[in-house]
């Protein structure tokens, strides 16, 4: 189903599958099809509705341990309240559906262009339902939708793309990472200025209207090691060999407590900073020919994967970020991330097994759940290694120490190659 041949003749394929899968998702979230396990969606949206009442009283939820977002996220919580007639829970899922539909339409439209591929639409079509009904009950699909829009605008309108990335960064910080992939100094300057300007203006405006906008800065400080995170895997194994730690609910998530947990959590914070610093260093070594329109999504995907597996949290909704970036990246024929994209889709399937189907097994640390977590983690690590290795290959080739490998994420194709790719 995923490939490049005959993309333009096979637009009906992703459209049909998107329609069927989204109909099933809507039936799940509206309770027309019963879930075999508790999915936690009602509880999550109830939290958002509680925050909505706080915003309507002209304040941020200061003191609420579950509020850990930059000020712009208040807009995503307020948006469903604008829909008439339906309940907040129904409105939230409908807004998520509309964002999903807009992303899909944009990827289909992009896939029709010369040098592009319908694979991006396929990745999005398959990736979201592989995560179950969860994407329609989380804020992350809205942030990802804004980031996808930024990526689609960046190649032609750097200012517009930068502004959208800035809006996304006021909700969660990661969308601004896609700006690493802009090669032109003038375009990069324009995009970064617009992103920082929009983010600052929007944050200051929200902070002036609603007190407590900056409380999120301390909200993340004391987060522990969530049981789905990469750093939690050794502790899951260690429990079977006498490690005395426990799992407890804290900051709205299930976290480990016990010997060596805190030092591991701090170590992953350090790894996050070092990993992103290394990626910036690698980006500075890339040749100018690397920076085609696919570069922002490729570098953005590399950065997000680094952030995911150095995160203390790694909630299942983080996979929505990777799906969105992989979808935009694979909509370019020259991006070279088809294999990592497939690995990300497979990781989505294992994420669904973990949450919600076997989450209690993961809490209890059964071997089946631990193995599932390990496979999911291995797929994401492999995807990140492939993307980063190709970035490194491009940088090394630019230094003249190694020939460019076929299929790498490297130079803009010559006219003859472009003709073959789009023919």
mmCIF file of C-alpha atoms in Angstrom:
data_model
loop_
_atom_site.group_PDB
_atom_site.id
_atom_site.type_symbol
_atom_site.label_atom_id
_atom_site.label_comp_id
_atom_site.label_asym_id
_atom_site.label_seq_id
_atom_site.Cartn_x
_atom_site.Cartn_y
_atom_site.Cartn_z
ATOM 1 C CA UNK A 1 0.000 0.000 0.000
ATOM 2 C CA UNK A 2 2.906 2.353 0.679
ATOM 3 C CA UNK A 3 5.022 3.186 -2.321
ATOM 4 C CA UNK A 4 5.733 5.638 -5.095
ATOM 5 C CA UNK A 5 4.606 3.887 -8.301
ATOM 6 C CA UNK A 6 1.449 5.268 -9.778
ATOM 7 C CA UNK A 7 0.847 7.711 -6.906
ATOM 8 C CA UNK A 8 -1.367 9.959 -8.961
ATOM 9 C CA UNK A 9 -3.471 7.072 -10.164
ATOM 10 C CA UNK A 10 -3.910 5.717 -6.626
ATOM 11 C CA UNK A 11 -5.278 8.747 -4.777
ATOM 12 C CA UNK A 12 -8.499 6.829 -4.182
ATOM 13 C CA UNK A 13 -6.576 4.271 -2.092
ATOM 14 C CA UNK A 14 -5.591 6.511 0.840
ATOM 15 C CA UNK A 15 -8.894 8.407 0.564
ATOM 16 C CA UNK A 16 -10.922 5.195 0.931
ATOM 17 C CA UNK A 17 -8.811 3.865 3.789
ATOM 18 C CA UNK A 18 -8.762 7.236 5.553
ATOM 19 C CA UNK A 19 -12.561 7.446 5.336
ATOM 20 C CA UNK A 20 -13.139 3.927 6.666
ATOM 21 C CA UNK A 21 -10.591 4.182 9.468
ATOM 22 C CA UNK A 22 -11.821 7.611 10.615
ATOM 23 C CA UNK A 23 -15.424 6.433 10.604
ATOM 24 C CA UNK A 24 -14.391 3.616 12.925
ATOM 25 C CA UNK A 25 -12.420 6.034 15.118
ATOM 26 C CA UNK A 26 -15.412 8.345 15.447
ATOM 27 C CA UNK A 27 -17.639 5.398 16.311
ATOM 28 C CA UNK A 28 -15.148 4.410 19.014
ATOM 29 C CA UNK A 29 -14.836 7.850 20.589
ATOM 30 C CA UNK A 30 -18.610 8.413 20.514
ATOM 31 C CA UNK A 31 -19.245 5.020 22.096
ATOM 32 C CA UNK A 32 -21.033 3.445 19.128
ATOM 33 C CA UNK A 33 -18.454 0.647 19.171
ATOM 34 C CA UNK A 34 -17.431 -0.525 22.650
ATOM 35 C CA UNK A 35 -13.743 -0.671 23.504
ATOM 36 C CA UNK A 36 -12.682 -4.041 24.949
ATOM 37 C CA UNK A 37 -10.562 -2.207 27.559
ATOM 38 C CA UNK A 38 -10.730 1.138 29.322
ATOM 39 C CA UNK A 39 -8.858 3.622 27.106
ATOM 40 C CA UNK A 40 -8.667 6.564 29.535
ATOM 41 C CA UNK A 41 -10.071 9.008 26.981
ATOM 42 C CA UNK A 42 -12.939 10.159 29.184
ATOM 43 C CA UNK A 43 -10.545 10.911 32.018
ATOM 44 C CA UNK A 44 -8.186 12.915 29.805
ATOM 45 C CA UNK A 45 -10.940 15.037 28.297
ATOM 46 C CA UNK A 46 -12.433 15.565 31.775
ATOM 47 C CA UNK A 47 -9.065 17.060 32.797
ATOM 48 C CA UNK A 48 -9.144 19.359 29.754
ATOM 49 C CA UNK A 49 -12.694 20.412 30.600
ATOM 50 C CA UNK A 50 -11.574 21.235 34.135
ATOM 51 C CA UNK A 51 -8.854 23.446 32.693
ATOM 52 C CA UNK A 52 -11.451 25.043 30.414
ATOM 53 C CA UNK A 53 -13.459 26.138 33.459
ATOM 54 C CA UNK A 54 -10.278 27.625 34.945
ATOM 55 C CA UNK A 55 -9.566 29.560 31.748
ATOM 56 C CA UNK A 56 -13.144 30.809 31.665
ATOM 57 C CA UNK A 57 -12.534 32.226 35.147
ATOM 58 C CA UNK A 58 -9.624 34.193 33.636
ATOM 59 C CA UNK A 59 -6.735 32.259 35.072
ATOM 60 C CA UNK A 60 -4.319 29.441 34.274
ATOM 61 C CA UNK A 61 -4.549 26.246 36.364
ATOM 62 C CA UNK A 62 -1.695 27.269 38.654
ATOM 63 C CA UNK A 63 -1.013 24.634 41.269
ATOM 64 C CA UNK A 64 -2.488 21.824 39.175
ATOM 65 C CA UNK A 65 0.274 19.225 38.850
ATOM 66 C CA UNK A 66 -1.179 17.969 35.563
ATOM 67 C CA UNK A 67 -0.852 21.365 33.836
ATOM 68 C CA UNK A 68 2.592 21.366 32.216
ATOM 69 C CA UNK A 69 2.069 23.224 28.932
ATOM 70 C CA UNK A 70 3.192 26.554 27.492
ATOM 71 C CA UNK A 71 0.470 29.242 27.442
ATOM 72 C CA UNK A 72 -0.623 28.673 23.826
ATOM 73 C CA UNK A 73 -2.110 25.288 24.702
ATOM 74 C CA UNK A 74 -5.008 27.151 26.287
ATOM 75 C CA UNK A 75 -6.210 27.936 22.754
ATOM 76 C CA UNK A 76 -6.441 24.222 21.882
ATOM 77 C CA UNK A 77 -8.485 23.653 25.039
ATOM 78 C CA UNK A 78 -10.767 26.608 24.403
ATOM 79 C CA UNK A 79 -11.402 25.783 20.721
ATOM 80 C CA UNK A 80 -13.867 22.878 21.277
ATOM 81 C CA UNK A 81 -16.005 25.148 23.472
ATOM 82 C CA UNK A 82 -16.771 27.231 20.369
ATOM 83 C CA UNK A 83 -18.723 24.385 18.759
ATOM 84 C CA UNK A 84 -22.449 24.739 19.516
ATOM 85 C CA UNK A 85 -24.955 22.094 20.661
ATOM 86 C CA UNK A 86 -22.547 19.211 21.342
ATOM 87 C CA UNK A 87 -20.902 18.444 24.684
ATOM 88 C CA UNK A 88 -17.291 19.407 25.326
ATOM 89 C CA UNK A 89 -16.182 15.793 25.012
ATOM 90 C CA UNK A 90 -17.906 15.422 21.648
ATOM 91 C CA UNK A 91 -16.605 18.795 20.486
ATOM 92 C CA UNK A 92 -13.033 17.878 21.436
ATOM 93 C CA UNK A 93 -13.147 14.728 19.315
ATOM 94 C CA UNK A 94 -14.748 16.618 16.413
ATOM 95 C CA UNK A 95 -11.986 19.245 16.490
ATOM 96 C CA UNK A 96 -9.386 16.450 16.449
ATOM 97 C CA UNK A 97 -11.190 14.875 13.493
ATOM 98 C CA UNK A 98 -11.178 18.199 11.604
ATOM 99 C CA UNK A 99 -7.446 18.624 12.218
ATOM 100 C CA UNK A 100 -6.885 15.041 11.049
ATOM 101 C CA UNK A 101 -8.921 15.703 7.884
ATOM 102 C CA UNK A 102 -7.055 18.951 7.165
ATOM 103 C CA UNK A 103 -3.660 17.241 7.482
ATOM 104 C CA UNK A 104 -4.755 14.394 5.232
ATOM 105 C CA UNK A 105 -6.122 16.793 2.581
ATOM 106 C CA UNK A 106 -2.903 18.826 2.657
ATOM 107 C CA UNK A 107 -0.748 15.701 2.248
ATOM 108 C CA UNK A 108 -2.888 14.440 -0.662
ATOM 109 C CA UNK A 109 -2.649 17.836 -2.345
ATOM 110 C CA UNK A 110 1.110 17.845 -1.776
ATOM 111 C CA UNK A 111 1.476 14.283 -3.071
ATOM 112 C CA UNK A 112 0.032 15.261 -6.460
ATOM 113 C CA UNK A 113 2.855 17.685 -7.205
ATOM 114 C CA UNK A 114 5.915 16.993 -9.294
ATOM 115 C CA UNK A 115 8.691 15.365 -7.287
ATOM 116 C CA UNK A 116 6.319 14.455 -4.474
ATOM 117 C CA UNK A 117 4.763 11.208 -3.338
ATOM 118 C CA UNK A 118 1.418 9.991 -2.054
ATOM 119 C CA UNK A 119 3.311 7.990 0.556
ATOM 120 C CA UNK A 120 2.988 10.893 3.001
ATOM 121 C CA UNK A 121 -0.803 10.622 2.867
ATOM 122 C CA UNK A 122 -0.502 6.862 3.420
ATOM 123 C CA UNK A 123 1.761 7.290 6.462
ATOM 124 C CA UNK A 124 -0.729 9.672 8.061
ATOM 125 C CA UNK A 125 -3.714 7.515 7.066
ATOM 126 C CA UNK A 126 -2.230 4.421 8.702
ATOM 127 C CA UNK A 127 -0.335 5.985 11.591
ATOM 128 C CA UNK A 128 -3.226 7.650 13.394
ATOM 129 C CA UNK A 129 -5.559 4.612 13.661
ATOM 130 C CA UNK A 130 -2.576 2.431 14.598
ATOM 131 C CA UNK A 131 -2.603 4.443 17.824
ATOM 132 C CA UNK A 132 -6.265 3.603 18.443
ATOM 133 C CA UNK A 133 -8.789 6.195 19.538
ATOM 134 C CA UNK A 134 -6.184 7.987 21.675
ATOM 135 C CA UNK A 135 -5.253 10.683 19.076
ATOM 136 C CA UNK A 136 -8.842 11.969 19.090
ATOM 137 C CA UNK A 137 -8.675 12.487 22.854
ATOM 138 C CA UNK A 138 -5.300 14.235 23.156
ATOM 139 C CA UNK A 139 -4.072 17.762 22.509
ATOM 140 C CA UNK A 140 -1.072 16.557 20.487
ATOM 141 C CA UNK A 141 -2.934 16.070 17.218
ATOM 142 C CA UNK A 142 -3.662 19.815 17.092
ATOM 143 C CA UNK A 143 -0.014 20.699 17.712
ATOM 144 C CA UNK A 144 1.098 18.177 15.098
ATOM 145 C CA UNK A 145 -1.393 19.584 12.585
ATOM 146 C CA UNK A 146 0.052 23.072 13.037
ATOM 147 C CA UNK A 147 3.577 21.691 12.621
ATOM 148 C CA UNK A 148 2.599 19.848 9.427
ATOM 149 C CA UNK A 149 1.201 23.104 8.040
ATOM 150 C CA UNK A 150 4.472 24.852 8.930
ATOM 151 C CA UNK A 151 6.508 22.201 7.120
ATOM 152 C CA UNK A 152 4.366 22.419 3.997
ATOM 153 C CA UNK A 153 4.747 26.208 3.862
ATOM 154 C CA UNK A 154 8.461 26.459 4.688
ATOM 155 C CA UNK A 155 9.851 25.569 1.221
ATOM 156 C CA UNK A 156 7.944 28.396 -0.497
ATOM 157 C CA UNK A 157 6.939 30.862 2.248
ATOM 158 C CA UNK A 158 9.516 30.770 5.028
ATOM 159 C CA UNK A 159 7.809 33.556 6.948
ATOM 160 C CA UNK A 160 4.446 31.794 7.005
ATOM 161 C CA UNK A 161 6.055 28.479 7.938
ATOM 162 C CA UNK A 162 8.066 30.156 10.682
ATOM 163 C CA UNK A 163 4.973 31.862 12.087
ATOM 164 C CA UNK A 164 3.112 28.546 12.241
ATOM 165 C CA UNK A 165 6.083 26.887 13.932
ATOM 166 C CA UNK A 166 6.024 29.729 16.450
ATOM 167 C CA UNK A 167 2.341 29.124 17.174
ATOM 168 C CA UNK A 168 3.063 25.414 17.650
ATOM 169 C CA UNK A 169 5.942 26.215 20.009
ATOM 170 C CA UNK A 170 3.583 28.142 22.301
ATOM 171 C CA UNK A 171 1.657 24.872 22.772
ATOM 172 C CA UNK A 172 4.579 22.443 22.953
ATOM 173 C CA UNK A 173 8.144 23.498 22.309
ATOM 174 C CA UNK A 174 9.158 20.837 19.773
ATOM 175 C CA UNK A 175 7.614 22.338 16.550
ATOM 176 C CA UNK A 176 10.318 25.002 16.438
ATOM 177 C CA UNK A 177 12.890 22.228 15.851
ATOM 178 C CA UNK A 178 11.768 21.893 12.215
ATOM 179 C CA UNK A 179 13.401 25.255 11.499
ATOM 180 C CA UNK A 180 16.788 23.519 11.776
ATOM 181 C CA UNK A 181 16.197 22.225 8.253
ATOM 182 C CA UNK A 182 16.151 25.598 6.502
ATOM 183 C CA UNK A 183 19.320 25.968 4.422
ATOM 184 C CA UNK A 184 19.144 29.488 2.990
ATOM 185 C CA UNK A 185 20.474 32.085 5.431
ATOM 186 C CA UNK A 186 17.868 34.623 4.340
ATOM 187 C CA UNK A 187 15.015 32.127 4.614
ATOM 188 C CA UNK A 188 16.305 30.866 7.975
ATOM 189 C CA UNK A 189 16.584 34.400 9.309
ATOM 190 C CA UNK A 190 13.058 35.189 8.153
ATOM 191 C CA UNK A 191 11.584 31.975 9.580
ATOM 192 C CA UNK A 192 13.324 32.242 12.962
ATOM 193 C CA UNK A 193 12.431 35.916 13.373
ATOM 194 C CA UNK A 194 8.811 35.223 12.517
ATOM 195 C CA UNK A 195 8.670 32.150 14.783
ATOM 196 C CA UNK A 196 10.191 33.916 17.775
ATOM 197 C CA UNK A 197 8.136 37.053 17.165
ATOM 198 C CA UNK A 198 4.828 35.208 16.908
ATOM 199 C CA UNK A 199 5.628 32.948 19.865
ATOM 200 C CA UNK A 200 6.641 35.898 22.054
ATOM 201 C CA UNK A 201 3.668 38.069 21.049
ATOM 202 C CA UNK A 202 1.134 35.277 21.556
ATOM 203 C CA UNK A 203 2.622 34.180 24.888
ATOM 204 C CA UNK A 204 2.801 37.727 26.228
ATOM 205 C CA UNK A 205 -0.764 38.439 25.114
ATOM 206 C CA UNK A 206 -2.078 35.305 26.799
ATOM 207 C CA UNK A 207 -0.024 36.046 29.903
ATOM 208 C CA UNK A 208 -1.486 39.547 30.084
ATOM 209 C CA UNK A 209 -5.055 38.247 29.823
ATOM 210 C CA UNK A 210 -4.723 35.115 31.967
ATOM 211 C CA UNK A 211 -2.454 35.238 35.036
ATOM 212 C CA UNK A 212 -0.201 32.250 35.647
ATOM 213 C CA UNK A 213 0.826 31.667 32.040
ATOM 214 C CA UNK A 214 4.394 30.782 33.023
ATOM 215 C CA UNK A 215 3.558 28.275 35.742
ATOM 216 C CA UNK A 216 4.399 25.455 33.315
ATOM 217 C CA UNK A 217 8.112 26.235 33.726
ATOM 218 C CA UNK A 218 8.068 24.733 37.197
ATOM 219 C CA UNK A 219 5.438 22.117 36.366
ATOM 220 C CA UNK A 220 7.935 19.923 34.489
ATOM 221 C CA UNK A 221 10.782 20.323 36.954
ATOM 222 C CA UNK A 222 9.905 17.482 39.302
ATOM 223 C CA UNK A 223 8.596 14.991 36.746
ATOM 224 C CA UNK A 224 9.874 11.480 37.331
ATOM 225 C CA UNK A 225 10.529 8.507 35.075
ATOM 226 C CA UNK A 226 7.296 7.410 33.400
ATOM 227 C CA UNK A 227 6.920 3.657 32.947
ATOM 228 C CA UNK A 228 6.664 3.948 29.121
ATOM 229 C CA UNK A 229 9.924 5.892 28.743
ATOM 230 C CA UNK A 230 13.167 4.503 27.359
ATOM 231 C CA UNK A 231 14.868 5.025 30.703
ATOM 232 C CA UNK A 232 12.216 2.915 32.432
ATOM 233 C CA UNK A 233 13.031 -0.279 30.513
ATOM 234 C CA UNK A 234 16.006 -1.321 32.699
ATOM 235 C CA UNK A 235 13.866 -0.871 35.815
ATOM 236 C CA UNK A 236 11.119 -3.072 34.359
ATOM 237 C CA UNK A 237 13.713 -5.800 33.904
ATOM 238 C CA UNK A 238 15.329 -5.120 37.293
ATOM 239 C CA UNK A 239 12.002 -5.669 39.075
ATOM 240 C CA UNK A 240 12.238 -9.333 38.097
ATOM 241 C CA UNK A 241 15.623 -9.594 39.812
ATOM 242 C CA UNK A 242 14.798 -8.022 43.147
ATOM 243 C CA UNK A 243 14.932 -4.272 42.534
ATOM 244 C CA UNK A 244 12.706 -2.806 45.291
ATOM 245 C CA UNK A 245 11.203 0.125 43.385
ATOM 246 C CA UNK A 246 7.512 0.730 42.835
ATOM 247 C CA UNK A 247 5.093 2.314 40.372
ATOM 248 C CA UNK A 248 2.956 5.216 41.565
ATOM 249 C CA UNK A 249 0.658 7.839 40.077
ATOM 250 C CA UNK A 250 2.272 11.276 40.016
ATOM 251 C CA UNK A 251 1.789 14.344 37.794
ATOM 252 C CA UNK A 252 -1.041 12.521 36.058
ATOM 253 C CA UNK A 253 1.180 9.612 34.956
ATOM 254 C CA UNK A 254 2.467 6.285 36.227
ATOM 255 C CA UNK A 255 6.081 6.747 37.314
ATOM 256 C CA UNK A 256 8.808 4.658 38.897
ATOM 257 C CA UNK A 257 10.077 5.442 42.377
ATOM 258 C CA UNK A 258 13.007 3.766 44.072
ATOM 259 C CA UNK A 259 16.797 3.462 44.006
ATOM 260 C CA UNK A 260 18.581 5.010 40.999
ATOM 261 C CA UNK A 261 15.358 6.360 39.419
ATOM 262 C CA UNK A 262 16.035 10.015 40.137
ATOM 263 C CA UNK A 263 19.634 9.881 38.899
ATOM 264 C CA UNK A 264 18.459 8.120 35.729
ATOM 265 C CA UNK A 265 15.825 10.801 35.120
ATOM 266 C CA UNK A 266 18.469 13.527 35.468
ATOM 267 C CA UNK A 267 20.838 11.615 33.203
ATOM 268 C CA UNK A 268 18.209 11.533 30.481
ATOM 269 C CA UNK A 269 17.776 15.309 30.768
ATOM 270 C CA UNK A 270 21.509 15.702 30.188
ATOM 271 C CA UNK A 271 21.332 13.266 27.265
ATOM 272 C CA UNK A 272 18.518 15.342 25.762
ATOM 273 C CA UNK A 273 20.611 18.518 25.813
ATOM 274 C CA UNK A 274 23.721 16.753 24.495
ATOM 275 C CA UNK A 275 21.771 14.943 21.762
ATOM 276 C CA UNK A 276 20.200 18.134 20.435
ATOM 277 C CA UNK A 277 23.556 19.944 20.631
ATOM 278 C CA UNK A 278 25.159 17.149 18.589
ATOM 279 C CA UNK A 279 22.342 17.361 16.029
ATOM 280 C CA UNK A 280 22.883 21.129 15.671
ATOM 281 C CA UNK A 281 26.616 20.518 15.184
ATOM 282 C CA UNK A 282 25.853 17.885 12.550
ATOM 283 C CA UNK A 283 23.399 20.217 10.820
ATOM 284 C CA UNK A 284 26.118 22.881 10.505
ATOM 285 C CA UNK A 285 28.288 20.394 8.601
ATOM 286 C CA UNK A 286 25.638 19.527 6.014
ATOM 287 C CA UNK A 287 26.256 20.796 2.471
ATOM 288 C CA UNK A 288 23.997 23.431 0.940
ATOM 289 C CA UNK A 289 22.811 20.846 -1.607
ATOM 290 C CA UNK A 290 21.220 18.838 1.205
ATOM 291 C CA UNK A 291 18.677 21.529 1.993
ATOM 292 C CA UNK A 292 15.875 20.665 -0.377
ATOM 293 C CA UNK A 293 12.263 21.128 0.680
ATOM 294 C CA UNK A 294 12.438 17.778 2.515
ATOM 295 C CA UNK A 295 15.196 18.907 4.884
ATOM 296 C CA UNK A 296 12.996 20.558 7.572
ATOM 297 C CA UNK A 297 10.914 17.417 8.037
ATOM 298 C CA UNK A 298 13.979 15.128 8.004
ATOM 299 C CA UNK A 299 15.936 17.179 10.542
ATOM 300 C CA UNK A 300 12.751 17.783 12.504
ATOM 301 C CA UNK A 301 12.094 14.039 12.635
ATOM 302 C CA UNK A 302 15.665 13.387 13.800
ATOM 303 C CA UNK A 303 15.303 16.009 16.541
ATOM 304 C CA UNK A 304 11.911 14.732 17.702
ATOM 305 C CA UNK A 305 13.093 11.114 17.831
ATOM 306 C CA UNK A 306 16.061 12.244 19.933
ATOM 307 C CA UNK A 307 13.680 14.118 22.228
ATOM 308 C CA UNK A 308 11.353 11.134 22.507
ATOM 309 C CA UNK A 309 13.923 8.600 23.579
ATOM 310 C CA UNK A 310 15.691 10.988 25.965
ATOM 311 C CA UNK A 311 12.378 12.055 27.523
ATOM 312 C CA UNK A 312 11.544 11.106 31.102
ATOM 313 C CA UNK A 313 7.913 10.861 30.052
ATOM 314 C CA UNK A 314 7.236 9.401 26.583
ATOM 315 C CA UNK A 315 3.459 9.321 26.813
ATOM 316 C CA UNK A 316 1.867 7.346 23.934
ATOM 317 C CA UNK A 317 0.623 10.542 22.266
ATOM 318 C CA UNK A 318 4.238 11.483 21.490
ATOM 319 C CA UNK A 319 4.001 9.025 18.617
ATOM 320 C CA UNK A 320 1.605 11.436 16.879
ATOM 321 C CA UNK A 321 4.526 13.862 16.495
ATOM 322 C CA UNK A 322 6.676 11.238 14.778
ATOM 323 C CA UNK A 323 3.820 10.189 12.467
ATOM 324 C CA UNK A 324 3.223 13.787 11.348
ATOM 325 C CA UNK A 325 6.886 14.504 10.625
ATOM 326 C CA UNK A 326 7.385 11.166 8.863
ATOM 327 C CA UNK A 327 4.283 11.832 6.748
ATOM 328 C CA UNK A 328 5.567 15.182 5.526
ATOM 329 C CA UNK A 329 9.059 13.794 4.964
ATOM 330 C CA UNK A 330 7.884 10.849 2.885
ATOM 331 C CA UNK A 331 5.764 13.143 0.718
ATOM 332 C CA UNK A 332 9.123 14.089 -0.873
ATOM 333 C CA UNK A 333 10.536 11.428 -3.178
ATOM 334 C CA UNK A 334 14.127 12.472 -2.360
ATOM 335 C CA UNK A 335 13.839 12.434 1.435
ATOM 336 C CA UNK A 336 15.134 8.865 1.844
ATOM 337 C CA UNK A 337 13.159 8.155 5.040
ATOM 338 C CA UNK A 338 10.751 5.512 3.761
ATOM 339 C CA UNK A 339 12.287 2.755 5.901
ATOM 340 C CA UNK A 340 12.331 4.854 9.106
ATOM 341 C CA UNK A 341 8.714 5.810 8.398
ATOM 342 C CA UNK A 342 7.728 2.152 8.205
ATOM 343 C CA UNK A 343 9.514 1.509 11.489
ATOM 344 C CA UNK A 344 7.593 4.359 13.085
ATOM 345 C CA UNK A 345 4.318 2.864 11.852
ATOM 346 C CA UNK A 346 5.281 -0.499 13.334
ATOM 347 C CA UNK A 347 6.164 1.244 16.607
ATOM 348 C CA UNK A 348 2.680 2.800 16.594
ATOM 349 C CA UNK A 349 1.186 -0.686 16.515
ATOM 350 C CA UNK A 350 3.254 -1.797 19.504
ATOM 351 C CA UNK A 351 2.344 1.433 21.300
ATOM 352 C CA UNK A 352 -1.338 0.533 20.875
ATOM 353 C CA UNK A 353 -0.663 -2.889 22.372
ATOM 354 C CA UNK A 354 0.962 -1.207 25.368
ATOM 355 C CA UNK A 355 -1.700 1.463 25.718
ATOM 356 C CA UNK A 356 -4.457 0.768 26.358
ATOM 357 C CA UNK A 357 -4.601 -3.025 25.817
ATOM 358 C CA UNK A 358 -1.850 -4.239 28.142
ATOM 359 C CA UNK A 359 -1.213 -1.141 30.263
ATOM 360 C CA UNK A 360 -1.987 -2.928 33.521
ATOM 361 C CA UNK A 361 0.514 -5.605 32.540
ATOM 362 C CA UNK A 362 3.088 -2.862 32.014
ATOM 363 C CA UNK A 363 2.283 -1.374 35.423
ATOM 364 C CA UNK A 364 2.798 -4.823 36.938
ATOM 365 C CA UNK A 365 5.918 -5.408 34.847
ATOM 366 C CA UNK A 366 4.966 -8.724 33.251
ATOM 367 C CA UNK A 367 7.528 -10.145 30.835
ATOM 368 C CA UNK A 368 5.108 -9.936 27.885
ATOM 369 C CA UNK A 369 4.611 -6.193 28.450
ATOM 370 C CA UNK A 370 8.337 -5.606 28.972
ATOM 371 C CA UNK A 371 9.175 -7.394 25.714
ATOM 372 C CA UNK A 372 6.520 -5.371 23.869
ATOM 373 C CA UNK A 373 8.007 -2.164 25.281
ATOM 374 C CA UNK A 374 11.505 -3.284 24.284
ATOM 375 C CA UNK A 375 10.421 -4.021 20.698
ATOM 376 C CA UNK A 376 8.665 -0.651 20.426
ATOM 377 C CA UNK A 377 11.762 1.106 21.746
ATOM 378 C CA UNK A 378 14.056 -0.850 19.416
ATOM 379 C CA UNK A 379 12.001 0.147 16.376
ATOM 380 C CA UNK A 380 12.217 3.822 17.285
ATOM 381 C CA UNK A 381 15.926 3.637 18.019
ATOM 382 C CA UNK A 382 16.502 1.911 14.674
ATOM 383 C CA UNK A 383 14.462 4.594 12.882
ATOM 384 C CA UNK A 384 16.464 7.347 14.578
ATOM 385 C CA UNK A 385 19.784 5.624 13.806
ATOM 386 C CA UNK A 386 18.892 5.350 10.114
ATOM 387 C CA UNK A 387 17.949 9.024 9.858
ATOM 388 C CA UNK A 388 20.979 10.190 11.832
ATOM 389 C CA UNK A 389 23.349 7.896 9.926
ATOM 390 C CA UNK A 390 22.193 9.344 6.649
ATOM 391 C CA UNK A 391 22.610 12.867 7.975
ATOM 392 C CA UNK A 392 26.103 11.960 9.066
ATOM 393 C CA UNK A 393 26.817 10.382 5.658
ATOM 394 C CA UNK A 394 25.766 13.599 3.937
ATOM 395 C CA UNK A 395 27.939 15.675 6.277
ATOM 396 C CA UNK A 396 30.943 13.363 5.843
ATOM 397 C CA UNK A 397 30.547 13.350 2.069
ATOM 398 C CA UNK A 398 30.513 17.144 2.108
ATOM 399 C CA UNK A 399 33.843 17.088 3.924
ATOM 400 C CA UNK A 400 35.252 14.969 1.105
ATOM 401 C CA UNK A 401 36.193 11.973 3.251
ATOM 402 C CA UNK A 402 33.574 9.531 2.050
ATOM 403 C CA UNK A 403 31.587 8.983 -1.152
ATOM 404 C CA UNK A 404 27.887 9.672 -1.087
ATOM 405 C CA UNK A 405 25.831 6.496 -0.773
ATOM 406 C CA UNK A 406 22.896 5.893 -3.042
ATOM 407 C CA UNK A 407 19.561 6.558 -1.412
ATOM 408 C CA UNK A 408 21.054 8.849 1.243
ATOM 409 C CA UNK A 409 19.495 12.087 2.380
ATOM 410 C CA UNK A 410 21.830 14.100 0.276
ATOM 411 C CA UNK A 411 22.108 16.466 -2.592
ATOM 412 C CA UNK A 412 19.282 17.922 -4.606
ATOM 413 C CA UNK A 413 18.838 15.624 -7.652
ATOM 414 C CA UNK A 414 20.035 16.694 -11.061
ATOM 415 C CA UNK A 415 17.398 17.517 -13.631
ATOM 416 C CA UNK A 416 17.704 14.087 -15.256
ATOM 417 C CA UNK A 417 17.272 12.344 -11.918
ATOM 418 C CA UNK A 418 14.273 14.519 -11.103
ATOM 419 C CA UNK A 419 12.684 13.565 -14.400
ATOM 420 C CA UNK A 420 13.160 9.876 -13.647
ATOM 421 C CA UNK A 421 11.778 10.275 -10.112
ATOM 422 C CA UNK A 422 8.657 12.086 -11.261
ATOM 423 C CA UNK A 423 8.037 10.143 -14.423
#
